[in-house]
Coordinates of C-alpha atoms in Angstrom, one line a residue:
Chain A
X4 CA 16.6 -34.0 20.8
X5 CA 18.8 -31.6 22.8
X6 CA 21.3 -29.6 20.7
X7 CA 24.9 -29.3 21.8
X8 CA 27.9 -27.6 20.2
X9 CA 31.4 -28.8 20.4
X10 CA 34.4 -26.6 21.4
X11 CA 37.8 -27.6 20.3
X12 CA 41.2 -26.0 21.1
X13 CA 44.3 -27.1 19.3
X14 CA 47.7 -26.1 20.8
X15 CA 51.3 -27.0 20.6
X16 CA 51.2 -29.6 23.4
X17 CA 47.6 -30.7 23.5
X18 CA 44.2 -30.6 21.9
X19 CA 41.1 -30.3 24.1
X20 CA 37.4 -30.7 23.3
X21 CA 34.3 -30.3 25.3
X22 CA 30.5 -30.2 24.8
X23 CA 28.8 -26.8 25.0
X24 CA 25.2 -26.5 26.1
X25 CA 22.6 -24.2 24.6
X26 CA 23.6 -21.4 27.1
X27 CA 27.2 -21.6 25.9
X28 CA 28.5 -23.3 29.1
X29 CA 30.9 -26.3 29.0
X30 CA 29.1 -29.5 29.9
X31 CA 30.6 -30.8 33.2
X32 CA 32.6 -34.0 32.6
X33 CA 32.7 -33.6 28.8
X34 CA 36.2 -32.1 28.7
X35 CA 38.8 -34.4 27.0
X36 CA 42.4 -33.9 26.2
X37 CA 45.0 -35.6 24.0
X38 CA 48.7 -34.8 23.6
X39 CA 50.1 -33.1 20.5
X40 CA 53.7 -31.9 20.0
X41 CA 56.4 -30.8 17.7
X42 CA 57.3 -34.3 16.8
X43 CA 53.8 -35.5 16.1
X44 CA 53.1 -36.8 12.6
X45 CA 50.0 -35.6 10.7
X46 CA 48.4 -39.0 11.6
X47 CA 49.3 -38.6 15.3
X48 CA 47.6 -35.2 15.2
X49 CA 44.5 -36.5 13.4
X50 CA 44.2 -39.2 16.0
X51 CA 44.6 -36.7 18.8
X52 CA 41.9 -34.4 17.5
X53 CA 39.5 -37.2 16.7
X54 CA 40.2 -38.9 20.1
X55 CA 39.5 -35.7 22.0
X56 CA 36.3 -35.0 20.0
X57 CA 35.1 -38.5 20.4
X58 CA 35.7 -38.6 24.1
X59 CA 33.8 -35.3 24.5
X60 CA 30.9 -36.6 22.5
X61 CA 30.8 -39.7 24.7
X62 CA 29.5 -37.5 27.6
X63 CA 26.5 -36.5 25.6
X64 CA 23.1 -37.5 27.1
X65 CA 21.2 -40.1 25.0
X66 CA 18.8 -37.4 23.6
X67 CA 21.6 -35.1 22.6
X68 CA 23.1 -34.3 19.2
X69 CA 26.0 -32.1 18.1
X70 CA 24.9 -29.4 15.7
X71 CA 28.0 -27.2 15.3
X72 CA 31.6 -26.7 16.4
X73 CA 33.8 -23.8 17.4
X74 CA 37.5 -24.4 16.9
X75 CA 40.4 -22.4 18.2
X76 CA 43.8 -23.2 16.8
X77 CA 47.4 -22.2 17.2
X78 CA 48.3 -20.1 14.1
X79 CA 48.7 -19.2 11.4
X80 CA 45.2 -20.1 10.2
X81 CA 43.6 -19.7 6.8
X82 CA 40.0 -18.9 7.7
X83 CA 38.7 -18.9 4.2
X84 CA 40.0 -22.5 3.6
X85 CA 39.4 -23.7 7.2
X86 CA 43.1 -24.7 7.3
X87 CA 45.8 -24.4 9.9
X88 CA 49.6 -24.3 10.0
X89 CA 50.5 -24.1 13.7
X90 CA 54.1 -22.9 14.1
X91 CA 54.8 -25.5 16.9
X92 CA 53.1 -28.4 15.0
X93 CA 55.3 -28.7 11.8
X94 CA 53.5 -31.7 10.4
X95 CA 50.5 -29.6 9.6
X96 CA 50.9 -26.9 7.0
X97 CA 47.7 -25.9 5.4
X98 CA 45.9 -28.8 7.1
X99 CA 42.1 -28.7 6.8
X100 CA 41.3 -28.7 10.5
X101 CA 37.7 -27.5 10.1
X102 CA 37.0 -30.5 7.9
X103 CA 38.6 -32.9 10.4
X104 CA 36.5 -31.5 13.2
X105 CA 33.4 -31.7 11.1
X106 CA 34.1 -35.4 10.5
X107 CA 34.7 -36.0 14.2
X108 CA 31.7 -34.0 15.3
X109 CA 29.4 -35.5 12.6
X110 CA 28.4 -32.1 11.3
X111 CA 28.8 -30.3 8.0
X112 CA 32.0 -28.2 7.5
X113 CA 29.7 -25.2 7.2
X114 CA 28.7 -25.7 10.9
X115 CA 32.4 -25.4 12.0
X116 CA 33.7 -21.9 12.9
X117 CA 37.5 -21.7 13.0
X118 CA 39.5 -18.9 14.6
X119 CA 43.0 -18.3 15.9
X120 CA 43.3 -19.6 19.5
X121 CA 44.4 -16.2 20.8
X122 CA 41.2 -14.7 19.4
X123 CA 39.2 -17.3 21.2
X124 CA 40.9 -16.4 24.4
X125 CA 40.4 -12.6 24.0
X126 CA 36.7 -13.3 23.2
X127 CA 36.2 -15.3 26.4
X128 CA 38.1 -12.9 28.6
X129 CA 36.1 -10.0 27.1
X130 CA 32.8 -11.7 27.7
X131 CA 33.4 -13.4 31.0
X132 CA 36.8 -12.6 32.4
X133 CA 39.6 -10.0 32.8
X134 CA 38.7 -7.9 29.8
X135 CA 35.0 -7.4 30.5
X136 CA 33.9 -3.9 29.3
X137 CA 37.2 -3.2 27.5
X138 CA 36.8 -1.5 24.1
X139 CA 40.4 -1.8 23.0
X140 CA 42.3 -4.8 24.5
X141 CA 44.6 -7.6 23.9
X142 CA 44.6 -11.1 25.3
X143 CA 48.0 -13.0 25.5
X144 CA 49.0 -16.5 26.1
X145 CA 52.5 -17.2 27.3
X146 CA 53.1 -20.9 27.1
X147 CA 54.8 -23.3 24.7
X148 CA 54.5 -20.4 22.2
X149 CA 53.2 -16.9 22.6
X150 CA 49.9 -15.9 21.0
X151 CA 47.2 -13.4 21.4
X152 CA 44.1 -11.7 20.1
X153 CA 42.7 -8.2 19.8
X154 CA 39.6 -6.4 20.6
X155 CA 39.5 -3.1 18.6
X156 CA 36.9 -0.5 19.5
X157 CA 34.7 -3.1 21.1
X158 CA 34.8 -5.6 18.2
X159 CA 36.5 -8.7 17.3
X160 CA 39.5 -8.0 14.9
X161 CA 40.5 -11.0 13.0
X162 CA 42.6 -9.1 10.5
X163 CA 42.9 -9.5 6.7
X164 CA 43.4 -13.3 6.7
X165 CA 42.2 -14.2 10.3
X166 CA 45.7 -14.0 11.8
X167 CA 45.6 -10.8 13.8
X168 CA 46.9 -11.1 17.4
X169 CA 50.3 -12.8 16.7
X170 CA 52.0 -10.7 19.4
X171 CA 54.5 -13.6 19.8
X172 CA 56.0 -12.6 16.4
X173 CA 56.8 -9.0 17.4
X174 CA 60.4 -8.5 16.4
X175 CA 62.5 -7.4 19.3
X176 CA 66.2 -7.1 20.0
X177 CA 67.4 -9.8 22.5
X178 CA 67.5 -7.9 25.8
X179 CA 71.1 -8.9 26.3
X180 CA 72.7 -9.1 22.9
X181 CA 70.4 -7.0 20.8
X182 CA 70.3 -9.9 18.3
X183 CA 67.0 -9.8 16.3
X184 CA 64.5 -12.2 17.7
X185 CA 60.8 -12.6 18.1
X186 CA 59.1 -12.2 21.5
X187 CA 58.3 -15.9 21.4
X188 CA 61.9 -16.8 20.7
X189 CA 62.9 -14.8 23.8
X190 CA 60.1 -15.3 26.3
X191 CA 58.1 -18.5 25.7
X192 CA 58.3 -21.2 28.3
X193 CA 60.7 -23.4 26.4
X194 CA 62.8 -20.4 25.3
X195 CA 63.2 -19.2 28.8
X196 CA 64.1 -22.7 30.1
X197 CA 66.6 -23.1 27.3
X198 CA 68.1 -19.7 28.1
X199 CA 68.4 -20.7 31.8
X200 CA 69.9 -24.1 30.8
X201 CA 72.5 -22.3 28.7
X202 CA 73.6 -20.4 31.8
X203 CA 74.0 -23.5 34.0
X204 CA 70.6 -24.1 35.5
X205 CA 69.7 -27.7 35.2
X206 CA 65.9 -27.7 35.5
X207 CA 63.7 -29.1 32.7
X208 CA 60.5 -27.0 32.4
X209 CA 58.5 -24.1 33.6
X210 CA 57.3 -25.8 36.7
X211 CA 60.9 -26.4 37.9
X212 CA 61.8 -22.9 36.9
X213 CA 58.9 -21.6 39.1
X214 CA 60.2 -23.6 42.0
X215 CA 63.8 -22.3 41.4
X216 CA 62.4 -18.8 41.2
X217 CA 60.7 -19.2 44.6
X218 CA 64.0 -20.4 46.0
X219 CA 65.6 -17.3 44.5
X220 CA 68.0 -19.2 42.3
X221 CA 69.8 -16.3 40.5
X222 CA 69.6 -17.8 37.0
X223 CA 65.8 -18.4 37.5
X224 CA 65.4 -14.8 38.8
X225 CA 67.3 -13.5 35.7
X226 CA 65.2 -15.7 33.4
X227 CA 62.0 -14.4 34.7
X228 CA 63.3 -10.8 34.5
X229 CA 64.2 -11.5 30.8
X230 CA 60.8 -12.9 30.1
X231 CA 58.9 -9.9 31.7
X232 CA 61.1 -7.3 30.1
X233 CA 60.5 -8.8 26.6
X234 CA 56.8 -9.1 27.2
X235 CA 56.7 -5.5 28.5
X236 CA 58.4 -4.2 25.4
X237 CA 56.2 -6.0 23.0
X238 CA 53.1 -4.8 24.9
X239 CA 54.5 -1.2 24.6
X240 CA 54.8 -1.5 20.8
X241 CA 51.3 -3.0 20.6
X242 CA 49.9 -0.3 22.8
X243 CA 51.6 2.5 20.7
X244 CA 50.1 0.9 17.5
X245 CA 46.6 0.1 18.5
X246 CA 46.2 2.3 21.7
X247 CA 45.3 -0.5 24.1
X248 CA 43.6 0.2 27.4
X249 CA 44.1 -3.3 28.9
X250 CA 46.0 -6.6 28.3
X251 CA 45.2 -9.8 29.9
X252 CA 48.0 -12.4 30.0
X253 CA 47.4 -16.1 30.6
X254 CA 49.0 -19.4 29.7
X255 CA 51.1 -21.8 31.8
X256 CA 54.2 -19.8 31.8
X257 CA 52.4 -16.6 32.9
X258 CA 52.0 -18.4 36.2
X259 CA 55.7 -19.0 36.8
X260 CA 55.5 -16.3 39.5
X261 CA 53.1 -13.4 40.2
X262 CA 56.3 -11.2 40.2
X263 CA 56.2 -11.6 36.3
X264 CA 53.4 -9.0 36.2
X265 CA 55.5 -6.6 38.3
X266 CA 58.4 -6.9 35.9
X267 CA 56.1 -6.3 33.0
X268 CA 54.5 -3.2 34.7
X269 CA 57.9 -1.8 35.5
X270 CA 59.1 -2.2 31.9
X271 CA 56.0 -0.5 30.6
X272 CA 56.5 2.4 33.1
X273 CA 60.2 2.8 32.6
X274 CA 60.6 2.2 28.8
X275 CA 57.4 3.8 27.5
X276 CA 58.2 5.7 24.3
X277 CA 55.0 7.7 24.4
X278 CA 53.3 9.6 27.2
X279 CA 49.8 8.7 25.9
X280 CA 50.4 5.0 26.6
X281 CA 48.2 4.1 29.6
X282 CA 47.9 0.4 29.3
X283 CA 47.0 -1.9 32.2
X284 CA 48.3 -5.5 32.2
X285 CA 46.6 -8.0 34.4
X286 CA 46.4 -11.8 34.7
X287 CA 43.8 -13.6 32.5
X288 CA 40.9 -14.6 34.7
X289 CA 39.6 -17.7 33.0
X290 CA 42.8 -19.7 33.0
X291 CA 42.8 -23.0 31.1
X292 CA 39.1 -22.6 30.4
X293 CA 39.5 -19.6 28.2
X294 CA 40.4 -21.2 24.9
X295 CA 37.5 -23.7 25.1
X296 CA 35.0 -21.0 26.4
X297 CA 36.1 -18.8 23.5
X298 CA 35.8 -21.6 21.0
X299 CA 32.4 -22.4 22.4
X300 CA 31.2 -18.8 21.9
X301 CA 32.3 -18.9 18.3
X302 CA 29.3 -21.0 17.5
X303 CA 27.1 -18.0 18.1
X304 CA 28.5 -16.5 14.9
X305 CA 26.7 -19.2 12.8
X306 CA 23.4 -18.2 11.3
X307 CA 20.5 -20.3 12.7
X308 CA 19.7 -23.1 10.3
Chain B
X30 CA 25.9 31.8 1.9
X31 CA 28.1 29.0 0.7
X32 CA 29.4 26.8 3.4
X33 CA 33.0 25.8 3.7
X34 CA 35.0 23.8 6.1
X35 CA 38.6 24.3 7.2
X36 CA 41.2 21.6 7.2
X37 CA 44.3 22.0 9.4
X38 CA 47.4 19.8 9.7
X39 CA 49.8 20.5 12.5
X40 CA 53.3 18.8 12.3
X41 CA 56.7 19.1 13.6
X42 CA 58.1 21.5 11.0
X43 CA 54.9 23.2 9.7
X44 CA 51.2 23.8 10.1
X45 CA 49.0 24.0 7.0
X46 CA 45.4 25.1 6.5
X47 CA 43.1 25.1 3.6
X48 CA 39.4 25.7 2.8
X49 CA 37.4 22.7 1.9
X50 CA 34.3 22.9 -0.3
X51 CA 31.0 21.0 0.1
X52 CA 32.3 18.1 -2.0
X53 CA 35.3 17.6 0.3
X54 CA 37.9 19.1 -2.1
X55 CA 40.5 21.6 -1.1
X56 CA 39.7 25.1 -2.6
X57 CA 42.5 26.0 -5.1
X58 CA 44.7 28.8 -3.8
X59 CA 43.4 28.6 -0.2
X60 CA 46.3 26.5 1.1
X61 CA 48.5 28.3 3.6
X62 CA 51.6 27.2 5.5
X63 CA 53.5 28.5 8.6
X64 CA 56.6 27.1 10.1
X65 CA 56.7 25.2 13.4
X66 CA 59.6 23.5 15.1
X67 CA 61.1 21.9 18.2
X68 CA 62.3 25.3 19.5
X69 CA 59.0 27.1 18.9
X70 CA 57.4 28.6 22.0
X71 CA 53.7 28.1 22.7
X72 CA 53.1 31.7 21.5
X73 CA 55.0 31.0 18.3
X74 CA 52.9 27.9 17.7
X75 CA 49.7 29.8 18.4
X76 CA 50.7 32.5 15.9
X77 CA 51.6 29.9 13.3
X78 CA 48.2 28.1 13.6
X79 CA 46.2 31.3 13.6
X80 CA 48.3 32.7 10.8
X81 CA 47.7 29.7 8.5
X82 CA 44.0 29.5 9.4
X83 CA 43.6 33.2 8.7
X84 CA 45.5 33.0 5.4
X85 CA 43.3 30.1 4.3
X86 CA 40.1 32.0 5.2
X87 CA 41.3 35.0 3.2
X88 CA 40.7 33.0 0.0
X89 CA 37.0 32.6 0.8
X90 CA 34.5 34.1 -1.7
X91 CA 32.5 37.0 -0.3
X92 CA 29.4 34.8 0.1
X93 CA 31.2 32.1 2.0
X94 CA 31.4 31.1 5.6
X95 CA 33.3 28.5 7.6
X96 CA 31.0 26.1 9.5
X97 CA 33.4 23.4 10.7
X98 CA 37.0 22.3 10.9
X99 CA 38.9 19.1 10.6
X100 CA 42.3 19.0 12.4
X101 CA 45.0 16.5 12.1
X102 CA 47.9 16.8 14.6
X103 CA 51.1 15.1 15.4
X104 CA 50.6 13.0 18.5
X105 CA 49.9 12.2 21.1
X106 CA 46.4 13.7 21.1
X107 CA 43.7 13.7 23.8
X108 CA 40.5 13.5 21.7
X109 CA 38.1 13.9 24.6
X110 CA 39.8 17.1 25.7
X111 CA 40.7 18.3 22.1
X112 CA 44.3 18.6 23.3
X113 CA 47.6 17.7 21.7
X114 CA 51.2 17.0 23.0
X115 CA 53.2 16.6 19.8
X116 CA 56.5 14.8 20.6
X117 CA 58.4 17.1 18.3
X118 CA 56.8 20.3 19.6
X119 CA 57.7 20.3 23.3
X120 CA 56.2 23.6 24.0
X121 CA 52.7 22.1 23.7
X122 CA 51.8 19.5 26.3
X123 CA 48.0 19.1 26.7
X124 CA 47.5 22.2 24.6
X125 CA 43.8 22.9 23.6
X126 CA 44.4 22.9 19.8
X127 CA 40.7 22.2 19.0
X128 CA 39.7 25.4 20.9
X129 CA 42.5 27.4 19.2
X130 CA 41.3 26.3 15.7
X131 CA 37.7 27.1 16.7
X132 CA 38.9 30.6 17.6
X133 CA 40.8 31.0 14.3
X134 CA 38.0 29.6 12.2
X135 CA 35.2 31.5 14.0
X136 CA 33.2 28.3 14.8
X137 CA 32.2 26.6 18.0
X138 CA 34.6 24.0 19.5
X139 CA 31.9 21.4 18.9
X140 CA 32.3 22.0 15.2
X141 CA 36.0 21.0 15.3
X142 CA 37.0 17.4 14.8
X143 CA 40.5 16.5 16.0
X144 CA 42.4 13.3 15.0
X145 CA 45.9 12.1 15.0
X146 CA 47.7 13.2 11.7
X147 CA 48.5 9.7 10.8
X148 CA 44.8 8.8 11.0
X149 CA 44.0 11.7 8.7
X150 CA 46.5 10.3 6.2
X151 CA 45.3 6.7 6.3
X152 CA 41.7 8.1 5.9
X153 CA 42.7 10.1 2.8
X154 CA 44.7 7.2 1.3
X155 CA 41.8 4.8 1.9
X156 CA 39.3 7.1 0.3
X157 CA 41.3 8.5 -2.5
X158 CA 44.8 7.1 -2.7
X159 CA 47.0 4.0 -2.3
X160 CA 44.8 2.2 0.2
X161 CA 41.5 2.3 -1.8
X162 CA 39.5 -0.8 -1.1
X163 CA 41.8 -2.0 1.7
X164 CA 40.1 -3.5 4.7
X165 CA 43.0 -3.8 7.0
X166 CA 45.8 -1.3 6.3
X167 CA 48.3 1.1 7.7
X168 CA 49.3 4.5 6.5
X169 CA 52.8 5.7 7.6
X170 CA 54.6 9.0 7.3
X171 CA 58.4 9.1 7.5
X172 CA 59.5 12.6 8.0
X173 CA 60.7 14.7 10.9
X174 CA 59.1 12.0 13.0
X175 CA 57.4 8.7 12.1
X176 CA 53.7 8.4 12.5
X177 CA 50.8 6.5 11.1
X178 CA 47.2 5.4 11.3
X179 CA 45.3 2.2 11.0
X180 CA 42.2 0.9 9.2
X181 CA 40.9 -2.2 10.8
X182 CA 38.4 -4.4 9.1
X183 CA 37.3 -1.5 7.0
X184 CA 36.9 1.0 9.7
X185 CA 38.8 3.9 11.2
X186 CA 40.5 2.6 14.4
X187 CA 41.4 5.5 16.7
X188 CA 42.1 3.3 19.8
X189 CA 41.3 3.8 23.4
X190 CA 42.3 7.5 23.6
X191 CA 42.6 8.4 19.9
X192 CA 46.3 7.5 19.6
X193 CA 46.3 4.3 17.6
X194 CA 48.8 4.4 14.8
X195 CA 52.0 5.4 16.6
X196 CA 54.1 3.0 14.5
X197 CA 57.1 5.3 15.1
X198 CA 57.1 4.3 18.7
X199 CA 57.6 0.6 18.0
X200 CA 60.5 -0.6 20.1
X201 CA 63.2 -2.1 18.1
X202 CA 66.8 -3.0 18.7
X203 CA 69.2 -0.8 16.8
X204 CA 70.1 -2.7 13.6
X205 CA 73.8 -2.3 14.4
X206 CA 74.2 -2.4 18.1
X207 CA 71.0 -3.9 19.3
X208 CA 70.4 -1.0 21.7
X209 CA 66.8 -0.4 22.5
X210 CA 65.4 2.4 20.4
X211 CA 62.1 3.3 18.7
X212 CA 61.6 3.2 15.0
X213 CA 61.4 7.0 15.0
X214 CA 64.8 7.2 16.9
X215 CA 66.4 5.0 14.2
X216 CA 64.7 5.9 10.9
X217 CA 63.1 9.4 11.0
X218 CA 64.8 11.9 8.6
X219 CA 66.7 13.7 11.3
X220 CA 67.8 10.4 12.9
X221 CA 69.2 9.1 9.7
X222 CA 71.0 12.3 8.9
X223 CA 72.5 12.4 12.4
X224 CA 73.6 8.8 12.1
X225 CA 75.3 9.5 8.7
X226 CA 76.9 12.7 10.2
X227 CA 78.2 10.5 13.0
X228 CA 80.0 8.3 10.4
X229 CA 81.6 11.2 8.7
X230 CA 79.0 12.3 6.1
X231 CA 78.9 16.1 6.2
X232 CA 75.4 16.8 4.7
X233 CA 72.7 18.6 6.5
X234 CA 69.3 17.1 5.6
X235 CA 67.3 14.5 3.8
X236 CA 67.5 16.3 0.4
X237 CA 71.3 16.3 0.7
X238 CA 71.2 12.7 1.7
X239 CA 69.1 11.9 -1.3
X240 CA 71.6 13.5 -3.6
X241 CA 74.5 11.6 -1.8
X242 CA 72.6 8.4 -2.3
X243 CA 72.1 9.0 -6.0
X244 CA 75.9 9.6 -6.1
X245 CA 76.3 6.2 -4.3
X246 CA 78.1 7.8 -1.4
X247 CA 78.7 4.7 0.8
X248 CA 77.6 6.3 4.1
X249 CA 74.4 7.6 2.4
X250 CA 73.7 4.1 1.0
X251 CA 74.2 2.5 4.4
X252 CA 71.9 5.1 6.0
X253 CA 69.1 4.4 3.6
X254 CA 69.7 0.6 4.2
X255 CA 69.5 1.2 7.9
X256 CA 66.2 3.2 7.5
X257 CA 64.5 0.6 5.3
X258 CA 65.6 -2.3 7.5
X259 CA 64.1 -0.6 10.6
X260 CA 60.9 0.3 8.8
X261 CA 60.6 -3.2 7.4
X262 CA 60.9 -4.7 10.9
X263 CA 58.3 -2.4 12.4
X264 CA 55.9 -3.2 9.6
X265 CA 56.5 -6.9 10.2
X266 CA 55.6 -6.6 13.8
X267 CA 52.5 -4.5 13.0
X268 CA 51.5 -7.0 10.3
X269 CA 51.9 -9.9 12.8
X270 CA 49.7 -8.1 15.3
X271 CA 46.9 -6.7 13.2
X272 CA 47.2 -8.9 10.1
X273 CA 47.7 -6.0 7.6
X274 CA 47.2 -6.5 3.9
X275 CA 48.7 -3.2 2.7
X276 CA 50.8 -0.3 4.0
X277 CA 51.2 3.0 2.3
X278 CA 54.3 5.1 3.2
X279 CA 54.6 8.8 2.6
X280 CA 56.3 11.8 4.0
X281 CA 59.4 13.7 2.9
X282 CA 62.0 11.2 3.9
X283 CA 60.1 8.3 2.1
X284 CA 61.1 10.1 -1.1
X285 CA 64.8 9.9 -0.3
X286 CA 65.1 7.2 -3.0
X287 CA 62.6 4.8 -4.6
X288 CA 65.1 2.1 -3.5
X289 CA 63.9 2.6 0.0
X290 CA 60.8 0.5 -0.8
X291 CA 63.0 -2.3 -2.2
X292 CA 64.9 -2.4 1.0
X293 CA 61.7 -2.5 3.0
X294 CA 60.3 -5.3 0.7
X295 CA 63.5 -7.3 1.1
X296 CA 63.4 -7.0 4.9
X297 CA 59.8 -8.1 5.0
X298 CA 60.6 -11.1 2.8
X299 CA 63.9 -12.1 4.5
X300 CA 63.0 -11.5 8.2
X301 CA 59.3 -12.4 8.3
X302 CA 58.6 -14.4 11.5
X303 CA 55.3 -15.8 10.2
X304 CA 54.3 -17.5 7.0
X305 CA 50.9 -15.9 7.1
X306 CA 52.3 -12.4 6.7
X307 CA 51.5 -11.3 3.2
X308 CA 51.7 -7.5 3.5
X309 CA 52.3 -5.2 0.5
X310 CA 54.1 -1.9 1.1
X311 CA 53.7 0.9 -1.5
X312 CA 54.3 4.6 -1.7
X313 CA 51.5 6.8 -0.5
X314 CA 49.6 8.3 -3.5
X315 CA 48.4 11.6 -2.2
X316 CA 51.8 13.0 -1.1
X317 CA 51.7 16.3 0.8
X318 CA 47.9 16.6 0.2
X319 CA 47.1 13.6 2.3
X320 CA 47.0 15.2 5.8
X321 CA 44.9 18.0 4.7
X322 CA 42.6 15.9 2.6
X323 CA 42.1 13.5 5.6
X324 CA 41.5 16.4 7.9
X325 CA 39.0 17.8 5.4
X326 CA 37.1 14.4 5.4
X327 CA 36.9 14.5 9.2
X328 CA 34.2 17.1 8.9
X329 CA 31.9 14.5 7.5
X330 CA 31.9 12.8 11.0
X331 CA 30.0 15.8 12.5
X332 CA 26.3 15.5 12.8
X333 CA 24.4 17.9 10.5
X334 CA 23.3 20.9 12.5

């Protein structure tokens, strides 16, 4: 028999699964995706996870078997209980995701390692991508929500309950009104689209906003500026607190325009409250592969049987 | 000969020094203090540090000698260079404090360990005070400025350049106007006194504000509310990012009224952006001894000669 692991990434719009070979690489052709969403019922979400896992397993060679699974999930998570309560999936509150994946993978729950999705991404970027060699770093995902993960002094930093890295829940004042809001409420893809809609732009999503930005539509330009300013401020606060050297930002909305990184850089330079802050912000390198690659590498935390 | 270490704490209003015995305790009677301040020249500051160090050494028994020093300093610090640039001591930017203390203590610069003051405090509180047993925790000082330090997953977390813990440089919106401001600009003792003065209260300092609060002067009550709200918001953002289990808050202005902790707790409960945040905030236990006790314990990081 050839041993494989399964990598699973649960997010606010999709769940993905793939087989992982003994070297930690995703098995070509094994990657499968199912939709999730804010309106999904718990049964819908269970069907999506089992569907993606089953499809990934269908790519396994006849002599293969799945012996473990690494799971990244939108947070919050409860590591001790293997449970998840993703902010953008309200049907699941304290849902036993590790157990569900164990059922789908045909392994014992002890063979499933669950972590916050942002921690999977920072792990993958640190091992293989934009954070290689970094000792104190943050990975961020700007997408349906905003999440992240930390590397502190060279190590993985899950925090007291496994939920470290929730940079999206940094409390900021709204850049225009000063009203108290989280970074995610200001700068996630849906938040920025809604803000632009509220000012008369008629597009529907981040891709349309990206096109409008390229065409220099003034509301789209202002929306991207708003997003980058808020991200820059949250990065500054995080850099002051944990003394970050580098931040890698990925996720669908981070690709709205390369100019987003210039706005973030300018905010960090112009609004820094502390001369010692010397943080570099760069695009994540692994793109959509990062969550699964990070989830795959979680399996290495398991003790050999 | 009996070996002693020297503990030094440099802050925005004073520098303190004391002898530390082989068990890590402060030697009774050895503690000495000299004034510092925003208007101090570099020569003033040098005289203050050397004065405090010399006075502490004067308490040494005839058979004693100083073999090392632990130094906590207001930040930012440059650990590699042994240099400090305290925000509230503008005369010192990149000043070689470790070297100055080595001169004053009569030891080699290699025998001086420098850390951010907030990190000394969290170290002392974790070993001896309000953070005993905590694995992921923050110490905060609310005084002339606002500083802090982190314990991450049981370990000391200095960050990329030694400046982790700058919770005072969290960027917030002003609770009233929404204008961008740091926690320190909103909630430090001088900031709160200035805010109250701007609204017609005529007192001069935190002690007078504390008395006015006890007398239920409405501006003093509003000022304390403003301070606690801003601290609660910064703690929430920090808890979301590093998943804190406990925060200990000390410093002169934290004693303005015990009610300050109730306001912080209420803010954390009412404004939490994340169900997984379960952070406890309590008063620091070691009071004014924490910075020196933490500086004293830094000496244990030195390799035995």
